PDB file of C-alpha atoms in Angstrom:
ATOM      1  CA  MET F  12    -258.875-144.850 -78.279  1.00 43.00           C
ATOM      2  CA  ARG F  13    -258.375-146.005 -74.412  1.00 48.00           C
ATOM      3  CA  LYS F  14    -259.698-149.484 -74.575  1.00 50.00           C
ATOM      4  CA  LYS F  15    -257.712-150.292 -77.442  1.00 51.00           C
ATOM      5  CA  HIS F  16    -254.634-148.959 -75.407  1.00 63.00           C
ATOM      6  CA  PRO F  17    -254.972-152.340 -73.137  1.00 67.00           C
ATOM      7  CA  PHE F  18    -255.344-154.793 -75.596  1.00 73.00           C
ATOM      8  CA  ARG F  19    -252.418-153.906 -77.479  1.00 73.00           C
ATOM      9  CA  HIS F  20    -249.945-154.079 -73.826  1.00 75.00           C
ATOM     10  CA  ALA F  21    -251.353-157.210 -73.529  1.00 78.00           C
ATOM     11  CA  LEU F  22    -250.457-158.204 -77.458  1.00 78.00           C
ATOM     12  CA  LEU F  23    -246.905-156.928 -77.351  1.00 80.00           C
ATOM     13  CA  ALA F  24    -246.437-158.555 -73.466  1.00 81.00           C
ATOM     14  CA  THR F  25    -247.817-162.107 -75.801  1.00 85.00           C
ATOM     15  CA  VAL F  26    -245.335-161.255 -78.927  1.00 82.00           C
ATOM     16  CA  GLY F  27    -242.188-160.316 -76.445  1.00 80.00           C
ATOM     17  CA  THR F  28    -243.053-163.702 -74.217  1.00 87.00           C
ATOM     18  CA  VAL F  29    -243.164-166.244 -77.443  1.00 83.00           C
ATOM     19  CA  SER F  30    -240.115-164.351 -79.070  1.00 81.00           C
ATOM     20  CA  GLY F  31    -238.267-164.678 -75.740  1.00 79.00           C
ATOM     21  CA  ILE F  32    -239.092-168.445 -75.758  1.00 84.00           C
ATOM     22  CA  VAL F  33    -237.978-168.733 -79.006  1.00 79.00           C
ATOM     23  CA  LEU F  34    -234.688-167.240 -78.641  1.00 77.00           C
ATOM     24  CA  LEU F  35    -234.254-169.306 -75.831  1.00 75.00           C
ATOM     25  CA  LEU F  36    -235.267-172.478 -77.170  1.00 77.00           C
ATOM     26  CA  ALA F  37    -232.908-171.564 -80.305  1.00 74.00           C
ATOM     27  CA  LEU F  38    -230.192-171.053 -77.692  1.00 71.00           C
ATOM     28  CA  LYS F  39    -230.518-174.072 -75.823  1.00 60.00           C
ATOM     29  CA  PRO F  40    -227.904-176.467 -76.882  1.00 59.00           C
ATOM     30  CA  THR F  41    -229.613-179.710 -78.270  1.00 55.00           C
ATOM     31  CA  THR F  42    -227.650-183.113 -79.049  1.00 55.00           C
ATOM     32  CA  ASP F  43    -230.521-185.872 -79.924  1.00 54.00           C
ATOM     33  CA  PRO F  44    -232.390-184.597 -82.739  1.00 53.00           C
ATOM     34  CA  GLY F  45    -235.625-185.951 -81.525  1.00 54.00           C
ATOM     35  CA  LEU F  46    -235.751-183.469 -79.135  1.00 52.00           C
ATOM     36  CA  ALA F  47    -235.296-180.508 -81.338  1.00 48.00           C
ATOM     37  CA  ARG F  48    -237.737-181.248 -83.701  1.00 54.00           C
ATOM     38  CA  ALA F  49    -240.213-181.926 -79.955  1.00 49.00           C
ATOM     39  CA  ASP F  50    -239.832-178.651 -79.521  1.00 50.00           C
ATOM     40  CA  ALA F  51    -239.717-176.622 -82.597  1.00 49.00           C
ATOM     41  CA  PRO F  52    -243.699-176.760 -82.352  1.00 50.00           C
ATOM     42  CA  THR F  53    -244.297-175.022 -79.657  1.00 49.00           C
ATOM     43  CA  PRO F  54    -243.501-171.892 -80.296  1.00 45.00           C
ATOM     44  CA  ALA F  55    -245.472-171.604 -84.126  1.00 42.00           C
ATOM     45  CA  ALA F  56    -248.427-173.523 -81.512  1.00 43.00           C
ATOM     46  CA  THR F  57    -248.260-170.661 -79.260  1.00 44.00           C
ATOM     47  CA  ALA F  58    -248.204-168.147 -82.206  1.00 40.00           C
ATOM     48  CA  SER F  59    -250.886-169.421 -83.412  1.00 44.00           C
ATOM     49  CA  ALA F  60    -253.151-169.301 -80.648  1.00 42.00           C
ATOM     50  CA  SER F  61    -252.323-165.507 -79.725  1.00 45.00           C
ATOM     51  CA  PRO F  62    -255.710-163.970 -80.091  1.00 44.00           C
ATOM     52  CA  SER F  63    -255.105-161.128 -82.534  1.00 44.00           C
ATOM     53  CA  PRO F  64    -257.398-161.111 -85.516  1.00 42.00           C
ATOM     54  CA  SER F  65    -256.458-157.564 -87.580  1.00 44.00           C
ATOM     55  CA  ALA F  66    -253.726-155.957 -85.227  1.00 40.00           C
ATOM     56  CA  ALA F  67    -251.682-158.947 -84.561  1.00 40.00           C
ATOM     57  CA  SER F  68    -250.838-160.718 -88.022  1.00 44.00           C
ATOM     58  CA  PRO F  69    -247.524-158.547 -88.922  1.00 44.00           C
ATOM     59  CA  SER F  70    -245.918-159.225 -85.408  1.00 45.00           C
ATOM     60  CA  THR F  71    -247.682-163.004 -85.304  1.00 45.00           C
ATOM     61  CA  SER F  72    -245.946-163.300 -88.801  1.00 44.00           C
ATOM     62  CA  ALA F  73    -243.220-161.939 -87.857  1.00 42.00           C
ATOM     63  CA  SER F  74    -242.719-164.484 -84.838  1.00 44.00           C
ATOM     64  CA  ALA F  75    -243.940-167.247 -87.089  1.00 42.00           C
ATOM     65  CA  SER F  76    -240.922-166.472 -89.304  1.00 45.00           C
ATOM     66  CA  ALA F  77    -238.605-166.079 -86.653  1.00 42.00           C
ATOM     67  CA  SER F  78    -239.442-169.557 -85.494  1.00 45.00           C
ATOM     68  CA  LYS F  79    -239.324-171.164 -88.870  1.00 47.00           C
ATOM     69  CA  SER F  80    -235.732-169.694 -89.227  1.00 45.00           C
ATOM     70  CA  LYS F  81    -234.459-170.774 -86.548  1.00 46.00           C
ATOM     71  CA  ALA F  82    -235.774-174.677 -86.252  1.00 44.00           C
ATOM     72  CA  PRO F  83    -233.735-175.468 -89.529  1.00 47.00           C
ATOM     73  CA  THR F  84    -230.456-174.024 -87.457  1.00 48.00           C
ATOM     74  CA  LYS F  85    -231.028-176.078 -84.947  1.00 46.00           C
ATOM     75  CA  LYS F  86    -231.326-178.960 -87.385  1.00 46.00           C
ATOM     76  CA  HIS F  87    -228.154-178.308 -89.149  1.00 47.00           C
ATOM     77  CA  ALA F  88    -226.507-178.105 -86.121  1.00 45.00           C
ATOM     78  CA  ALA F  89    -227.728-181.396 -85.114  1.00 45.00           C
ATOM     79  CA  ALA F  90    -227.279-183.072 -88.398  1.00 45.00           C
ATOM     80  CA  PRO F  91    -223.155-183.253 -88.226  1.00 47.00           C
ATOM     81  CA  SER F  92    -222.787-184.804 -85.009  1.00 48.00           C
ATOM     82  CA  ALA F  93    -224.922-187.585 -86.972  1.00 44.00           C
ATOM     83  CA  SER F  94    -222.908-187.517 -89.624  1.00 45.00           C
ATOM     84  CA  HIS F  95    -220.060-187.521 -87.448  1.00 47.00           C
ATOM     85  CA  SER F  96    -220.766-190.547 -85.981  1.00 45.00           C
ATOM     86  CA  ALA F  97    -221.954-192.417 -89.443  1.00 45.00           C
ATOM     87  CA  THR F  98    -218.037-191.986 -91.069  1.00 50.00           C
ATOM     88  CA  ALA F  99    -216.764-192.571 -87.122  1.00 49.00           C
ATOM     89  CA  ALA F 100    -217.588-196.383 -87.566  1.00 51.00           C
ATOM     90  CA  PRO F 101    -215.923-197.198 -90.720  1.00 52.00           C
ATOM     91  CA  ARG F 102    -212.761-195.452 -89.709  1.00 57.00           C
ATOM     92  CA  ARG F 103    -212.702-197.699 -86.132  1.00 55.00           C
ATOM     93  CA  THR F 104    -213.228-201.276 -88.337  1.00 55.00           C
ATOM     94  CA  SER F 105    -210.916-199.944 -90.500  1.00 53.00           C
ATOM     95  CA  SER F 106    -207.812-198.949 -88.470  1.00 55.00           C
ATOM     96  CA  ALA F 107    -208.041-202.533 -86.741  1.00 56.00           C
ATOM     97  CA  PRO F 108    -204.848-204.726 -87.718  1.00 59.00           C
ATOM     98  CA  SER F 109    -204.826-207.325 -89.267  1.00 63.00           C
ATOM     99  CA  ALA F 110    -202.555-210.371 -87.820  1.00 60.00           C
ATOM    100  CA  PRO F 111    -200.216-211.228 -90.302  1.00 61.00           C
ATOM    101  CA  LYS F 112    -200.106-215.258 -91.053  1.00 65.00           C
ATOM    102  CA  THR F 113    -197.306-216.543 -90.360  1.00 62.00           C
ATOM    103  CA  THR F 114    -196.944-220.507 -91.148  1.00 65.00           C
ATOM    104  CA  ALA F 115    -192.934-221.795 -90.687  1.00 68.00           C
ATOM    105  CA  ALA F 116    -192.676-224.910 -92.337  1.00 74.00           C
ATOM    106  CA  ALA F 117    -191.599-227.423 -90.185  1.00 79.00           C
ATOM    107  CA  PRO F 118    -188.125-229.553 -90.990  1.00 82.00           C
ATOM    108  CA  THR F 119    -188.445-232.590 -92.892  1.00 90.00           C
ATOM    109  CA  THR F 120    -186.766-236.213 -91.449  1.00 91.00           C
ATOM    110  CA  ARG F 121    -185.075-238.339 -93.677  1.00 92.00           C
ATOM    111  CA  SER F 122    -182.919-241.511 -93.734  1.00 93.00           C
ATOM    112  CA  VAL F 123    -179.730-241.861 -95.609  1.00 93.00           C
ATOM    113  CA  THR F 124    -177.961-244.505 -96.248  1.00 94.00           C
ATOM    114  CA  GLY F 125    -173.780-244.306 -96.912  1.00 94.00           C
ATOM    115  CA  ALA F 126    -172.086-246.830 -99.480  1.00 95.00           C
ATOM    116  CA  THR F 127    -170.498-250.004 -97.822  1.00 94.00           C
ATOM    117  CA  ALA F 128    -167.297-249.599 -96.820  1.00 94.00           C
ATOM    118  CA  GLN F 129    -164.967-253.077 -96.925  1.00 93.00           C
ATOM    119  CA  THR F 130    -162.605-253.386 -94.174  1.00 91.00           C
ATOM    120  CA  GLN F 131    -159.891-256.162 -93.530  1.00 90.00           C
ATOM    121  CA  TYR F 132    -162.165-258.037 -91.239  1.00 90.00           C
ATOM    122  CA  GLY F 133    -166.043-257.179 -93.061  1.00 92.00           C
ATOM    123  CA  PRO F 134    -168.035-255.019 -94.416  1.00 93.00           C
ATOM    124  CA  VAL F 135    -169.264-251.845 -92.567  1.00 95.00           C
ATOM    125  CA  GLN F 136    -172.614-249.608 -93.910  1.00 95.00           C
ATOM    126  CA  VAL F 137    -173.786-246.856 -92.023  1.00 96.00           C
ATOM    127  CA  ARG F 138    -177.376-245.041 -92.124  1.00 95.00           C
ATOM    128  CA  ILE F 139    -177.750-241.787 -90.764  1.00 95.00           C
ATOM    129  CA  THR F 140    -180.860-239.715 -89.779  1.00 94.00           C
ATOM    130  CA  LEU F 141    -181.372-236.030 -90.475  1.00 93.00           C
ATOM    131  CA  THR F 142    -184.044-233.570 -89.148  1.00 92.00           C
ATOM    132  CA  GLY F 143    -183.375-230.772 -91.308  1.00 88.00           C
ATOM    133  CA  SER F 144    -179.651-230.660 -91.222  1.00 89.00           C
ATOM    134  CA  ARG F 145    -178.529-231.856 -87.985  1.00 92.00           C
ATOM    135  CA  ILE F 146    -177.897-235.774 -87.212  1.00 93.00           C
ATOM    136  CA  THR F 147    -180.881-236.710 -84.789  1.00 93.00           C
ATOM    137  CA  GLY F 148    -180.104-240.829 -85.378  1.00 94.00           C
ATOM    138  CA  ALA F 149    -177.298-243.300 -86.663  1.00 94.00           C
ATOM    139  CA  SER F 150    -176.653-246.859 -87.191  1.00 94.00           C
ATOM    140  CA  ALA F 151    -174.155-249.770 -88.487  1.00 93.00           C
ATOM    141  CA  VAL F 152    -176.263-251.114 -91.077  1.00 93.00           C
ATOM    142  CA  GLN F 153    -173.244-253.757 -91.629  1.00 93.00           C
ATOM    143  CA  TYR F 154    -170.334-254.174 -89.081  1.00 93.00           C
ATOM    144  CA  PRO F 155    -168.135-257.038 -89.245  1.00 90.00           C
ATOM    145  CA  ASP F 156    -169.910-260.128 -86.972  1.00 86.00           C
ATOM    146  CA  GLU F 157    -169.280-262.984 -88.639  1.00 85.00           C
ATOM    147  CA  ALA F 158    -166.273-264.368 -85.758  1.00 88.00           C
ATOM    148  CA  ALA F 159    -166.675-264.428 -82.320  1.00 89.00           C
ATOM    149  CA  ARG F 160    -164.189-262.451 -82.373  1.00 90.00           C
ATOM    150  CA  SER F 161    -165.642-259.944 -84.409  1.00 89.00           C
ATOM    151  CA  LYS F 162    -169.035-259.762 -82.935  1.00 89.00           C
ATOM    152  CA  ASP F 163    -167.639-259.047 -79.027  1.00 91.00           C
ATOM    153  CA  ILE F 164    -165.724-256.437 -80.584  1.00 91.00           C
ATOM    154  CA  ASN F 165    -168.325-254.550 -82.139  1.00 91.00           C
ATOM    155  CA  SER F 166    -170.862-255.304 -79.907  1.00 91.00           C
ATOM    156  CA  THR F 167    -169.514-252.601 -77.786  1.00 93.00           C
ATOM    157  CA  ALA F 168    -167.642-250.394 -80.134  1.00 93.00           C
ATOM    158  CA  VAL F 169    -170.363-250.023 -82.594  1.00 94.00           C
ATOM    159  CA  PRO F 170    -172.979-248.182 -80.328  1.00 94.00           C
ATOM    160  CA  LYS F 171    -169.775-245.825 -79.510  1.00 95.00           C
ATOM    161  CA  LEU F 172    -169.496-245.067 -82.614  1.00 95.00           C
ATOM    162  CA  ASN F 173    -172.900-244.198 -83.313  1.00 94.00           C
ATOM    163  CA  GLN F 174    -172.661-241.771 -79.798  1.00 95.00           C
ATOM    164  CA  GLU F 175    -170.142-240.234 -81.314  1.00 95.00           C
ATOM    165  CA  THR F 176    -172.017-238.888 -84.826  1.00 95.00           C
ATOM    166  CA  LEU F 177    -174.561-237.533 -82.849  1.00 94.00           C
ATOM    167  CA  GLN F 178    -172.184-235.502 -80.536  1.00 94.00           C
ATOM    168  CA  ALA F 179    -169.703-234.335 -83.339  1.00 93.00           C
ATOM    169  CA  GLN F 180    -172.487-233.458 -86.177  1.00 93.00           C
ATOM    170  CA  SER F 181    -170.099-235.005 -88.888  1.00 92.00           C
ATOM    171  CA  ALA F 182    -167.589-237.771 -89.788  1.00 92.00           C
ATOM    172  CA  SER F 183    -164.542-236.652 -87.873  1.00 93.00           C
ATOM    173  CA  ILE F 184    -165.402-239.061 -84.826  1.00 93.00           C
ATOM    174  CA  ASP F 185    -162.477-241.013 -82.654  1.00 91.00           C
ATOM    175  CA  THR F 186    -161.391-244.117 -83.057  1.00 91.00           C
ATOM    176  CA  VAL F 187    -162.775-247.090 -80.919  1.00 92.00           C
ATOM    177  CA  SER F 188    -159.779-248.399 -78.765  1.00 90.00           C
ATOM    178  CA  GLY F 189    -159.853-252.304 -79.908  1.00 90.00           C
ATOM    179  CA  ALA F 190    -161.672-251.795 -83.364  1.00 91.00           C
ATOM    180  CA  SER F 191    -160.030-249.505 -85.770  1.00 92.00           C
ATOM    181  CA  TYR F 192    -160.625-251.142 -88.717  1.00 93.00           C
ATOM    182  CA  THR F 193    -164.651-250.821 -88.177  1.00 94.00           C
ATOM    183  CA  SER F 194    -164.088-247.477 -86.641  1.00 94.00           C
ATOM    184  CA  ALA F 195    -162.254-246.886 -90.208  1.00 94.00           C
ATOM    185  CA  GLY F 196    -164.902-248.122 -92.521  1.00 94.00           C
ATOM    186  CA  TYR F 197    -167.392-246.478 -90.095  1.00 95.00           C
ATOM    187  CA  ARG F 198    -166.202-243.250 -91.004  1.00 95.00           C
ATOM    188  CA  GLN F 199    -165.776-243.780 -94.260  1.00 95.00           C
ATOM    189  CA  SER F 200    -169.784-244.918 -94.926  1.00 95.00           C
ATOM    190  CA  LEU F 201    -170.853-241.967 -92.636  1.00 95.00           C
ATOM    191  CA  GLN F 202    -169.205-239.309 -94.914  1.00 95.00           C
ATOM    192  CA  SER F 203    -170.729-240.636 -97.938  1.00 94.00           C
ATOM    193  CA  ALA F 204    -173.957-240.819 -95.951  1.00 94.00           C
ATOM    194  CA  LEU F 205    -173.546-236.480 -95.904  1.00 94.00           C
ATOM    195  CA  ASP F 206    -172.190-236.549 -98.684  1.00 93.00           C
ATOM    196  CA  ARG F 207    -175.062-237.573-100.339  1.00 91.00           C
ATOM    197  CA  ALA F 208    -177.476-236.213 -97.640  1.00 89.00           C
ATOM    198  CA  GLY F 209    -175.671-232.874 -98.585  1.00 88.00           C
ATOM    199  CA  VAL F 210    -174.664-232.067 -95.670  1.00 80.00           C
TER     200      VAL F 210
END
């Protein structure tokens, strides 16, 4: 009886140490599942290495079952973090806003020629260039220039009428002094061009 008591004390001390290590490992927070798997076999190895053929079997089986029951809790604790990180990645990609594609059509440029206006000194016809609904160019295709006097007057009157058309953006332009007939015919043909353009 006296010989068995020291052996029991040693056995109880070993079992207490093993169970203490198991509890410490179970309570220790692990962030890496690989470390949790690496730490789990050490309690089982120390439990199997304890020298107790008959008397230690209940305690070692209890410590082994305790280590087995503790090991899955570590795996369950580590598993949600892995699944959380796996599901977090699609949220970041799906929450990225897609840039709206807006393509503004460029305004079209077109040329429209008005009807020919007959004046006392000859025909007057105006052609305008529009970008969208804005007049960007105006020119007289026909104007009286057969007589020397008409040619001299209209060489200065027609450029003025073209310039006034760009400024007014309509047929409401002033009469050029000394070229009243050409100015009247210019306005008439210009209004015809604007009507054809739908402005």
